[in-house]
PDB file of C-alpha atoms in Angstrom:
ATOM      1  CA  UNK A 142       0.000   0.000   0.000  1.00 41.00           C
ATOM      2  CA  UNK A 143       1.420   3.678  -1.172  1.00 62.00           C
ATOM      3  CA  UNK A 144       1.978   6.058   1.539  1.00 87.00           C
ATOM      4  CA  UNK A 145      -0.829   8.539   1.896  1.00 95.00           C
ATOM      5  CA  UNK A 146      -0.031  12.345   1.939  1.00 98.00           C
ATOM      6  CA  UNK A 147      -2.481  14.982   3.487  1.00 98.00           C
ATOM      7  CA  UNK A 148      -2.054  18.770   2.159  1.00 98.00           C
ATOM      8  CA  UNK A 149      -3.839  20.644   5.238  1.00 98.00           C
ATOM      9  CA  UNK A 150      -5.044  23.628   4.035  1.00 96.00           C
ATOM     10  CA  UNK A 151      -6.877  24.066   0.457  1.00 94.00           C
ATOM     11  CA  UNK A 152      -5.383  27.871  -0.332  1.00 93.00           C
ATOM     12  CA  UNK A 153      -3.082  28.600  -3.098  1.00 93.00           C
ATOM     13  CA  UNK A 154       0.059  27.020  -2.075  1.00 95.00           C
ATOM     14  CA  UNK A 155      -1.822  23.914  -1.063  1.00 96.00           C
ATOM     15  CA  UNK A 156      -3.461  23.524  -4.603  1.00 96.00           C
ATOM     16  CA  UNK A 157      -0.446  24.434  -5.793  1.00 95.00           C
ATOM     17  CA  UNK A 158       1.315  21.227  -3.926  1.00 96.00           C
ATOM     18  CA  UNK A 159      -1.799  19.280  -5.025  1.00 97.00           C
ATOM     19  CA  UNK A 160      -1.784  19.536  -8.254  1.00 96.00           C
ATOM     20  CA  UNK A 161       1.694  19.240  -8.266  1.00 96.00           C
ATOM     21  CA  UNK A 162       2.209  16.108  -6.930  1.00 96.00           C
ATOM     22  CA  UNK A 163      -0.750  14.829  -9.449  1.00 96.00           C
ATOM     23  CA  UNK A 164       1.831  16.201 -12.450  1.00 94.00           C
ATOM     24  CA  UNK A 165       4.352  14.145 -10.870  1.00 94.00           C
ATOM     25  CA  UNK A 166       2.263  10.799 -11.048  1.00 94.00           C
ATOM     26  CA  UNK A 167       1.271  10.605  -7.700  1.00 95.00           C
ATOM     27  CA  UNK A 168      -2.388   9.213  -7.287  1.00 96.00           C
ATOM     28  CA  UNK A 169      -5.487  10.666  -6.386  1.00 96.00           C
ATOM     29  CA  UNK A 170      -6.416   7.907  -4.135  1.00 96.00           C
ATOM     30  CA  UNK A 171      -2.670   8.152  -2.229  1.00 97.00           C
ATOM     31  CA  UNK A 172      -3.507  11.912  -1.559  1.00 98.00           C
ATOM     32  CA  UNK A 173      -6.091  14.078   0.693  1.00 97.00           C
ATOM     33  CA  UNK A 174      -6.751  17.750   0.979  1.00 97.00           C
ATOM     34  CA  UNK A 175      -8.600  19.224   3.944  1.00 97.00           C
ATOM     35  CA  UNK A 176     -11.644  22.393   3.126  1.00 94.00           C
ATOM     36  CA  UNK A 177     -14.629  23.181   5.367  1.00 91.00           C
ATOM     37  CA  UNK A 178     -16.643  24.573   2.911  1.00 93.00           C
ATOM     38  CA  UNK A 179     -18.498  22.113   0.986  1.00 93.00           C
ATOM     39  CA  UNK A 180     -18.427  23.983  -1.946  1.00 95.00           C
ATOM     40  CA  UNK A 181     -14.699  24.192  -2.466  1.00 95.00           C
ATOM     41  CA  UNK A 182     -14.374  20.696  -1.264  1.00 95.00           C
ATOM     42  CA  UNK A 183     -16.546  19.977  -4.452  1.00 96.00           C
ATOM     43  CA  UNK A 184     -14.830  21.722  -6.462  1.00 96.00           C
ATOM     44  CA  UNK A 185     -11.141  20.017  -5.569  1.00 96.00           C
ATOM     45  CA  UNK A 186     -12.917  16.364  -5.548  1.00 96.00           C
ATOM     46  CA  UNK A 187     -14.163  17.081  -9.654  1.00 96.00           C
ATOM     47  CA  UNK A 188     -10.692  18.759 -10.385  1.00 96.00           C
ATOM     48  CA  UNK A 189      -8.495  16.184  -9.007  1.00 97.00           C
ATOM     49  CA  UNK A 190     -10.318  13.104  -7.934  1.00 96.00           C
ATOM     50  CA  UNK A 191      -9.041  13.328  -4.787  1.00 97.00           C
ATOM     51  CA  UNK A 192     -10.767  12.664  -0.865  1.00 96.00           C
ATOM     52  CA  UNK A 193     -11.655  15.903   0.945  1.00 97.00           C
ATOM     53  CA  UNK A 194     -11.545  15.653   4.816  1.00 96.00           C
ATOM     54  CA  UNK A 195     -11.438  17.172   7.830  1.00 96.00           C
ATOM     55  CA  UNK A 196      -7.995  18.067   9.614  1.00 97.00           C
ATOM     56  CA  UNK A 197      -8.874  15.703  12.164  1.00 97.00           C
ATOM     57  CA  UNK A 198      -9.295  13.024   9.709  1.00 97.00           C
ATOM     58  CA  UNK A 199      -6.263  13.758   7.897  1.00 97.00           C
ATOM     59  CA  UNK A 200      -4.401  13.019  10.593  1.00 97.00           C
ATOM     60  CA  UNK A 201      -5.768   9.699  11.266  1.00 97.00           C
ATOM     61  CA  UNK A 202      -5.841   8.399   8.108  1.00 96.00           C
ATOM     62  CA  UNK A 203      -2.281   9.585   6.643  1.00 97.00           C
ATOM     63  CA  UNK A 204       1.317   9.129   6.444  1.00 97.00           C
ATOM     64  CA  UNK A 205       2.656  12.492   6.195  1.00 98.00           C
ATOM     65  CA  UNK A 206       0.899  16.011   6.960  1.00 98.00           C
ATOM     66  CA  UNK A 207       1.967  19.026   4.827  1.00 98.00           C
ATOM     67  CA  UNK A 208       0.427  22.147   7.256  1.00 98.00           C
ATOM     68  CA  UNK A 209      -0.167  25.127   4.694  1.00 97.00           C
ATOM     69  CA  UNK A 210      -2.447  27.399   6.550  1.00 95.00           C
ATOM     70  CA  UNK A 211      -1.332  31.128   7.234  1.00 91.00           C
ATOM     71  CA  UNK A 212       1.074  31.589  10.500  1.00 89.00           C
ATOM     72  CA  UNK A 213      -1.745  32.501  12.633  1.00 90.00           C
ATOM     73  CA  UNK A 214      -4.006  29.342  12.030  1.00 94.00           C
ATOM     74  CA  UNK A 215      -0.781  27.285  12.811  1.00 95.00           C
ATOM     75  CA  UNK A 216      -1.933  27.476  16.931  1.00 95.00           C
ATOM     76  CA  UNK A 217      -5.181  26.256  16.140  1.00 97.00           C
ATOM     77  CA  UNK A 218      -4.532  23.832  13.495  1.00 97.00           C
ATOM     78  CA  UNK A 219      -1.787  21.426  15.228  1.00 98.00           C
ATOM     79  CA  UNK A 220      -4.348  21.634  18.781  1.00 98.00           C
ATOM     80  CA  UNK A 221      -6.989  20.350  16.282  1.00 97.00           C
ATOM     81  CA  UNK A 222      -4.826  17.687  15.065  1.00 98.00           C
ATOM     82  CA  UNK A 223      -2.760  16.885  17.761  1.00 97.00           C
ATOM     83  CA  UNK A 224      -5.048  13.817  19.158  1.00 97.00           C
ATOM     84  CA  UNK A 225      -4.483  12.052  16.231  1.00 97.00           C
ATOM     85  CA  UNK A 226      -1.058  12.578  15.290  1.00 97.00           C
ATOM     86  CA  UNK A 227       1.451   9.856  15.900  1.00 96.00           C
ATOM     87  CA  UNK A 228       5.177   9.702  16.425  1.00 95.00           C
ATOM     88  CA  UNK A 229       5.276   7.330  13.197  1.00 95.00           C
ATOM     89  CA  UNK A 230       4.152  10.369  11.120  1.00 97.00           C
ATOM     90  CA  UNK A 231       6.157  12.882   9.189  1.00 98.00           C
ATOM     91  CA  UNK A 232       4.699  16.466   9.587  1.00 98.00           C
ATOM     92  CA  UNK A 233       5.973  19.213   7.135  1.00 98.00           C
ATOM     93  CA  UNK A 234       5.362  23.017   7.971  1.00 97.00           C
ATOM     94  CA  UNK A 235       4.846  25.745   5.137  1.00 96.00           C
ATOM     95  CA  UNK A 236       3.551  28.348   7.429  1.00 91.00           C
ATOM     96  CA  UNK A 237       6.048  31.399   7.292  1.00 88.00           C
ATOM     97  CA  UNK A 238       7.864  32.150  10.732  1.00 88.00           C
ATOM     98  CA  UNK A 239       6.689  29.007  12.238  1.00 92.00           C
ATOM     99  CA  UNK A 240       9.453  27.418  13.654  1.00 94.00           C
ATOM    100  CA  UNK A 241      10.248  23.471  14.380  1.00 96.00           C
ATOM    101  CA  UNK A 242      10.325  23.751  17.865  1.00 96.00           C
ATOM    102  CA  UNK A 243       6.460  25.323  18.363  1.00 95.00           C
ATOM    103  CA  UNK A 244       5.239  22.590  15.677  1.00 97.00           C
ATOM    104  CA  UNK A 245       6.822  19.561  18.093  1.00 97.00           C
ATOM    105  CA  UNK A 246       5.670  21.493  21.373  1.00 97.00           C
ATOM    106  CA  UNK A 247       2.084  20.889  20.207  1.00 97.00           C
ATOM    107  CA  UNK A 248       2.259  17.470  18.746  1.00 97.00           C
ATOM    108  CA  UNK A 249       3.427  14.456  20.650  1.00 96.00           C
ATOM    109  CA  UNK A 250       6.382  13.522  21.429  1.00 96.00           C
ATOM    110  CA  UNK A 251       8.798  12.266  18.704  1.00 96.00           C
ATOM    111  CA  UNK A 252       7.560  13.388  15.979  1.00 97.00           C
ATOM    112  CA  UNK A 253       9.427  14.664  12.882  1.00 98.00           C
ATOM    113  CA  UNK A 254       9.109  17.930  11.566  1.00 98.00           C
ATOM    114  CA  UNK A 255      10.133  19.905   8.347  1.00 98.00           C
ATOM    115  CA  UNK A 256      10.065  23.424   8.365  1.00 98.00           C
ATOM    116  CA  UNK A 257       9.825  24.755   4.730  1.00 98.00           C
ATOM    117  CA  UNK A 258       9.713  28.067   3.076  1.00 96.00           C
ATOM    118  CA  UNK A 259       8.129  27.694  -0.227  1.00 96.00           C
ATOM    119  CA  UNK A 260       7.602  30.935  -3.233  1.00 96.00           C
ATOM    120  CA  UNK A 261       4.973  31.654  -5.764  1.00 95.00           C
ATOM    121  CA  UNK A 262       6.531  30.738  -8.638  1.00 96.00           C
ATOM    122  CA  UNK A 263       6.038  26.975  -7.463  1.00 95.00           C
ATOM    123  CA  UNK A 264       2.362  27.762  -9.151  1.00 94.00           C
ATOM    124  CA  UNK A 265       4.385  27.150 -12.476  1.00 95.00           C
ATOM    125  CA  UNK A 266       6.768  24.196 -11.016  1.00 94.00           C
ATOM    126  CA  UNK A 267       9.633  26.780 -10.827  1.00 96.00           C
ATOM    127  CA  UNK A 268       9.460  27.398  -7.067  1.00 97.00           C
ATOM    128  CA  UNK A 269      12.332  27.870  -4.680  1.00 98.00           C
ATOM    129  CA  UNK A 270      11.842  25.857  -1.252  1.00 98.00           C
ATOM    130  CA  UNK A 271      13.974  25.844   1.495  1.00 98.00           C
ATOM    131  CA  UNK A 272      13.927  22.844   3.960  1.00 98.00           C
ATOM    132  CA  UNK A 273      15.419  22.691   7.681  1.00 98.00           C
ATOM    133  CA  UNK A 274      15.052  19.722   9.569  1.00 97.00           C
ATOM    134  CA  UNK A 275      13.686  19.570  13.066  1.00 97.00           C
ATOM    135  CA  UNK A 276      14.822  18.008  16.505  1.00 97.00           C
ATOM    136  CA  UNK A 277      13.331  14.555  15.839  1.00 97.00           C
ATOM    137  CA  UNK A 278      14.573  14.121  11.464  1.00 96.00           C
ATOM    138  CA  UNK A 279      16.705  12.329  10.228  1.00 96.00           C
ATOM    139  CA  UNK A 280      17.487  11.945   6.206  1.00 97.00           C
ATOM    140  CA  UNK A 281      15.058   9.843   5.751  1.00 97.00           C
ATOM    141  CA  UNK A 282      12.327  12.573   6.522  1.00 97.00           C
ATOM    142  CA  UNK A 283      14.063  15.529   4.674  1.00 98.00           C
ATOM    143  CA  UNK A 284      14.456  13.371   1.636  1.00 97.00           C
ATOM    144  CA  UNK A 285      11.150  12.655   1.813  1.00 97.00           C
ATOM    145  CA  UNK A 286      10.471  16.234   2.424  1.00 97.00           C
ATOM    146  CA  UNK A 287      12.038  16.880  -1.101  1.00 98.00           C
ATOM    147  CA  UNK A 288      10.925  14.731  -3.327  1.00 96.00           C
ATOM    148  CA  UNK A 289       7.336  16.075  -2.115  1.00 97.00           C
ATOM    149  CA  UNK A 290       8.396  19.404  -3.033  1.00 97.00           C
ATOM    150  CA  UNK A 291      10.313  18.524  -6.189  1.00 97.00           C
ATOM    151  CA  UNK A 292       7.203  18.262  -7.545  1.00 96.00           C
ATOM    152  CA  UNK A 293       6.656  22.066  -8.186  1.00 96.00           C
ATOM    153  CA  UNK A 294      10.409  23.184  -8.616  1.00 97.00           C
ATOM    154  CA  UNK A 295      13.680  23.110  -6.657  1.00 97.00           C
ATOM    155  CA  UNK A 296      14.311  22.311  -3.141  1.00 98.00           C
ATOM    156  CA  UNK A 297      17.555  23.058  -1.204  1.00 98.00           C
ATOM    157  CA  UNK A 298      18.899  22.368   2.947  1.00 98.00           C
ATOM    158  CA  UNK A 299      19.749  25.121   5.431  1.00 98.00           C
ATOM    159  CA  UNK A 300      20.144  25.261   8.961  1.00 97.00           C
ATOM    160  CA  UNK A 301      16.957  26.655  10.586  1.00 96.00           C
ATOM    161  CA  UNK A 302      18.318  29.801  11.604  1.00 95.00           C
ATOM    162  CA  UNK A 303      18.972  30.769   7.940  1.00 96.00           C
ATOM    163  CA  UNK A 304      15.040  30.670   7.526  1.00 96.00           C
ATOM    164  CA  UNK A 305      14.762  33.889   8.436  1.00 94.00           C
ATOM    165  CA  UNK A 306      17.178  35.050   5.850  1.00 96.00           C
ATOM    166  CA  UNK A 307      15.395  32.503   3.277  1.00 97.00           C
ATOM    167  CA  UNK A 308      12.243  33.938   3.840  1.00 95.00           C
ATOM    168  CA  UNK A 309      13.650  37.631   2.662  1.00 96.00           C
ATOM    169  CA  UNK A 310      15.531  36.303  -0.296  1.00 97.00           C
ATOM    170  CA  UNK A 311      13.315  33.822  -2.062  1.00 97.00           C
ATOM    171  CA  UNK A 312      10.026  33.942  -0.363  1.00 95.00           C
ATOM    172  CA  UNK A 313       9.535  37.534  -0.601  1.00 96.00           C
ATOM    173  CA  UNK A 314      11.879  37.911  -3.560  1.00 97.00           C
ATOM    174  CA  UNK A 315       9.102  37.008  -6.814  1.00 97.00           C
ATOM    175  CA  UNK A 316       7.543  40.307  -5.319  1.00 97.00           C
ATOM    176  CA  UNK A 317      11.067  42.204  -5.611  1.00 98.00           C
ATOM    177  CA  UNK A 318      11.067  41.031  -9.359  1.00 98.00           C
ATOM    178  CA  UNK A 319       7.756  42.276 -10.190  1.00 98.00           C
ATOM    179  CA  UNK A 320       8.471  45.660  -8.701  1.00 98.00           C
ATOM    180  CA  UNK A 321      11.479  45.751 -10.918  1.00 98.00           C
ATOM    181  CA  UNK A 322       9.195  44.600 -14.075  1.00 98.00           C
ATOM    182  CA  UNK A 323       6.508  47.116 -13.198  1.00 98.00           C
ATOM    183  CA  UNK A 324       8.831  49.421 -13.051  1.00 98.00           C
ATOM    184  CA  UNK A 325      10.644  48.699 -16.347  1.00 98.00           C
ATOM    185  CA  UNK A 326       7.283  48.696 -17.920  1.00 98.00           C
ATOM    186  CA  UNK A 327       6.057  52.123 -16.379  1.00 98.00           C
ATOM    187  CA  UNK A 328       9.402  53.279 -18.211  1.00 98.00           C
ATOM    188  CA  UNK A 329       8.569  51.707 -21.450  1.00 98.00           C
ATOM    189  CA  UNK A 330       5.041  53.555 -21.350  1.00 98.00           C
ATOM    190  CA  UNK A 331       6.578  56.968 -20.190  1.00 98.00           C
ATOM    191  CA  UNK A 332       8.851  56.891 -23.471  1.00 98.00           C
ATOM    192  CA  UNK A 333       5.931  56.526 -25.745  1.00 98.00           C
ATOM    193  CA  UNK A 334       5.455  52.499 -26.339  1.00 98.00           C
ATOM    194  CA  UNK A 335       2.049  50.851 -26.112  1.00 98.00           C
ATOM    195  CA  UNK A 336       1.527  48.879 -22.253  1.00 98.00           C
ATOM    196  CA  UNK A 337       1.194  45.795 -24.315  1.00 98.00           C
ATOM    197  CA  UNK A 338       4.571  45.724 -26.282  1.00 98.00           C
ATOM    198  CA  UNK A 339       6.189  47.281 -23.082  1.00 98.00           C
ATOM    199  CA  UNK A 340       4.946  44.082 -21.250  1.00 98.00           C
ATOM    200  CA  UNK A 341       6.139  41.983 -23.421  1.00 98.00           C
ATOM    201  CA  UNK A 342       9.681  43.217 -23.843  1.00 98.00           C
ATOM    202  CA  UNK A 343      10.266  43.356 -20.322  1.00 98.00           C
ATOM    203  CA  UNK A 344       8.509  40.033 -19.369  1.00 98.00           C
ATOM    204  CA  UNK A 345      10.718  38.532 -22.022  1.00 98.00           C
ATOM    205  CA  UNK A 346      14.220  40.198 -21.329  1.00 98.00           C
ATOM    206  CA  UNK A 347      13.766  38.595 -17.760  1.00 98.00           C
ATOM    207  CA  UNK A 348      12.512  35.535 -18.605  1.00 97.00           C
ATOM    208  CA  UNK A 349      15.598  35.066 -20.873  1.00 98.00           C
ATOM    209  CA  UNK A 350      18.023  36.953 -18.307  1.00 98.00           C
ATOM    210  CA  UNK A 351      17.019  34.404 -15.294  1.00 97.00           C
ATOM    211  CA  UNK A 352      17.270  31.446 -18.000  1.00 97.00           C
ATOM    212  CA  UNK A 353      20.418  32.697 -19.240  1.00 97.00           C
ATOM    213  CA  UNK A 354      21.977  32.877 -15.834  1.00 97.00           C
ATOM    214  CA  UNK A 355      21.104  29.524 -15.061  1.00 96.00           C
ATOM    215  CA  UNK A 356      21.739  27.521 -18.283  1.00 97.00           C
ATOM    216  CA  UNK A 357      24.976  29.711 -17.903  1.00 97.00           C
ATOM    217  CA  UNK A 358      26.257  29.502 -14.457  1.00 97.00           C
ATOM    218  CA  UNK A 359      27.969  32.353 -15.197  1.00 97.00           C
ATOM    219  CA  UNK A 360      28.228  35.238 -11.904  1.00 97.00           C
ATOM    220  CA  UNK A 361      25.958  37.848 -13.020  1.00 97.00           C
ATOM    221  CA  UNK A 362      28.699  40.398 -12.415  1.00 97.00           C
ATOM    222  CA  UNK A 363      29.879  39.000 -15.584  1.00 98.00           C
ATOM    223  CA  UNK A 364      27.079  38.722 -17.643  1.00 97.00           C
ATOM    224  CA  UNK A 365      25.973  42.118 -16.747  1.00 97.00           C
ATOM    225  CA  UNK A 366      29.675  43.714 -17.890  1.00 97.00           C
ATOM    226  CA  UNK A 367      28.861  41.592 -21.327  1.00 96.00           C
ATOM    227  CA  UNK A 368      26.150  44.181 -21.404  1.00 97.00           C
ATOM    228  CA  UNK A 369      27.634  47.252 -20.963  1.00 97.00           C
ATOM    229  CA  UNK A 370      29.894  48.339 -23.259  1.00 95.00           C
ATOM    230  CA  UNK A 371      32.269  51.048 -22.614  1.00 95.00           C
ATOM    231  CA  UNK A 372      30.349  54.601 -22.770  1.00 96.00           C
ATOM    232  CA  UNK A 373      27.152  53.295 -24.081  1.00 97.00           C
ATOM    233  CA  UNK A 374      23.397  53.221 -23.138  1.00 97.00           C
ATOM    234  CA  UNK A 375      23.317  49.797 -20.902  1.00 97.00           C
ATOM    235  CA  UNK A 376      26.602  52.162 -19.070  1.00 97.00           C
ATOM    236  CA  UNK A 377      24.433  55.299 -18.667  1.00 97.00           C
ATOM    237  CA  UNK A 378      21.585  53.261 -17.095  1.00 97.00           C
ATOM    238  CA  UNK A 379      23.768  51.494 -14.148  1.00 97.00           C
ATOM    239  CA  UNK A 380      25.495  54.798 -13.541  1.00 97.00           C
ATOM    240  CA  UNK A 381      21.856  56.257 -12.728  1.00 97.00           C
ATOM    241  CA  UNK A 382      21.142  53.279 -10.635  1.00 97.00           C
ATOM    242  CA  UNK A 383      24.320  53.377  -8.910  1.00 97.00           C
ATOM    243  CA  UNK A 384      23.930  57.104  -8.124  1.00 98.00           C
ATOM    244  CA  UNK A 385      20.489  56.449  -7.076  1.00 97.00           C
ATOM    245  CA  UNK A 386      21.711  53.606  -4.429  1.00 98.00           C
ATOM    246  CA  UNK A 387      19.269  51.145  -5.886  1.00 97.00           C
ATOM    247  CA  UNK A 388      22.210  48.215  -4.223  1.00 96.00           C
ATOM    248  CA  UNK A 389      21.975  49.616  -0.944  1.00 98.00           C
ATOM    249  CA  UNK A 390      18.204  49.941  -1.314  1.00 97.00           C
ATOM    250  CA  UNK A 391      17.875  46.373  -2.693  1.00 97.00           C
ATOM    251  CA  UNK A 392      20.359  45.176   0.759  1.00 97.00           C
ATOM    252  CA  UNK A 393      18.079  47.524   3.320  1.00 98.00           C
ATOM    253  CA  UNK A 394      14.792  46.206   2.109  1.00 97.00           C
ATOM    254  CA  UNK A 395      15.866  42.844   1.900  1.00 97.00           C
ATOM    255  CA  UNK A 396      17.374  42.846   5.535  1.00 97.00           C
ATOM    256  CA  UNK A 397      13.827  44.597   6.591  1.00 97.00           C
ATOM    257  CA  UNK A 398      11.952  41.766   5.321  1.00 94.00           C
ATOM    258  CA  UNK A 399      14.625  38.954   7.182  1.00 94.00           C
ATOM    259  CA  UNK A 400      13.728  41.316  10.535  1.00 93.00           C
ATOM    260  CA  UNK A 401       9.716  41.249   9.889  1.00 91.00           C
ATOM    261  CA  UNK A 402      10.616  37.623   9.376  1.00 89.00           C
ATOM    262  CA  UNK A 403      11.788  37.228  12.892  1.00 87.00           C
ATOM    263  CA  UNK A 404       9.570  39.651  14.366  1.00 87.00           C
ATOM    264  CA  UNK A 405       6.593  37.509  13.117  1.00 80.00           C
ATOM    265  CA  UNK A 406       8.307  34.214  14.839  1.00 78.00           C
ATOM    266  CA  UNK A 407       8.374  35.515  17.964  1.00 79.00           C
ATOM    267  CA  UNK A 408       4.767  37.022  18.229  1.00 75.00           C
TER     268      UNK A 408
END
């Protein structure tokens, strides 16, 4: 008998791992999502043949429990579930903030916990997830951890306390990027080209950019001076930014999103 996974939580993200997981071959019947309102729950049952439940249920009935409810429901959630959880179990956490240590206070003892911090761009299968393993893991749970989250893009191990840090770079970061894009297209616009061709010359040029520096693997330092020839236009732009600070701005922002980060874990 397949090991049965239960996505708690029926919001974006845990569609997102849903369907996911369904692209990867997993089956309907070795899968359950968890939605109070009937209506959704009819809706997820025609799109995806899979069982709805309750939380409660969930937890009795599978092997691992991926918990992807907002930060606040986390309290409420794992004293719901709790009863029925089981040291045998595998419990992964995508709540933001939401460390290892207040998951295993609330379940019983023994249990292993993941602690992940997944992005948007998993709604495409190009997400960014960061995994930290808790007191009670071993590899066995954090590789199972990743081939769950395989399923909608890339997965990669830190130390807990980098979370934080994680959280600012990649979990905040696809809004970063579309500040820059709605930016560059606001530019386009101002200089006289229709929204629609602005678009898609800026959706493209970082589509290819981020493809480009993987495929690559060059530093982007490098790619970026391939750019910018000597006393040219790509040369007046960075000078602007440069004298504008938009580095240092990039560096303060990001290190006010790590310090929300922990300011959220310890309310």
């Amino acid at each position: 008998m397949s090991a049965k996974v239960a996505v708690l939580g029926a919001g974006v993200m845990g569609e997102t791992l849903l369907s996911g997981l369904i692209r990867a071959g997993r089956r309907p019947e070795d899968l359950l999502i968890t939605e109070r309102r009937e209506e959704r729950a009819a809706e997820l049952r025609e799109r995806y043949g899979v069982d709805v439940v309750s939380n409660l249920d969930a937890a009795k009935q599978a092997d691992t429990l991926v918990l992807v409810v907002k930060p606040q429901d986390m309290p409420d959630l794992l004293a719901e579930i709790a009863p029925a959880v089981q040291p045998t179990q595998t419990v992964i956490s995508l709540a933001a903030g939401i460390t290892t240590k207040f998951v295993e206070s609330r379940l019983p003892e023994g249990v292993a916990v993941v602690r992940v911090m997944p992005n948007t761009p998993a709604l495409v299968d190009e997400g960014m997830a960061a995994i930290s393993r808790g007191a009670h893991c071993d590899e066995s749970h954090l590789e199972l951890a990743e081939s769950l989250l395989a399923a909608t893009g890339r997965v990669v191990r830190v130390p807990e306390k980098q979370q934080d840090a994680v959280t600012a770079i990649s979990g905040s970061g696809p809004a970063y990027i579309f500040f820059v894009v709605e930016s560059m297209i606001e530019a386009g616009v101002h200089m006289g080209l229709p929204r629609g061709t602005a678009t898609d010359l800026v959706v493209q040029t970082v589509v290819g950019s981020a493809k480009l520096l993987r495929e690559t693997g060059e530093h982007p330092t490098v790619l970026r001076e391939r750019v910018t020839s000597p006393g040219g236009t790509t040369a007046a732009a960075v000078r602007e930014l440069e004298d504008h600070k938009v580095r240092a701005a990039f560096l303060s922002a990001i290190e006010a999103a790590r310090n929300r980060s922990r300011d959220l874990a310890a309310e």
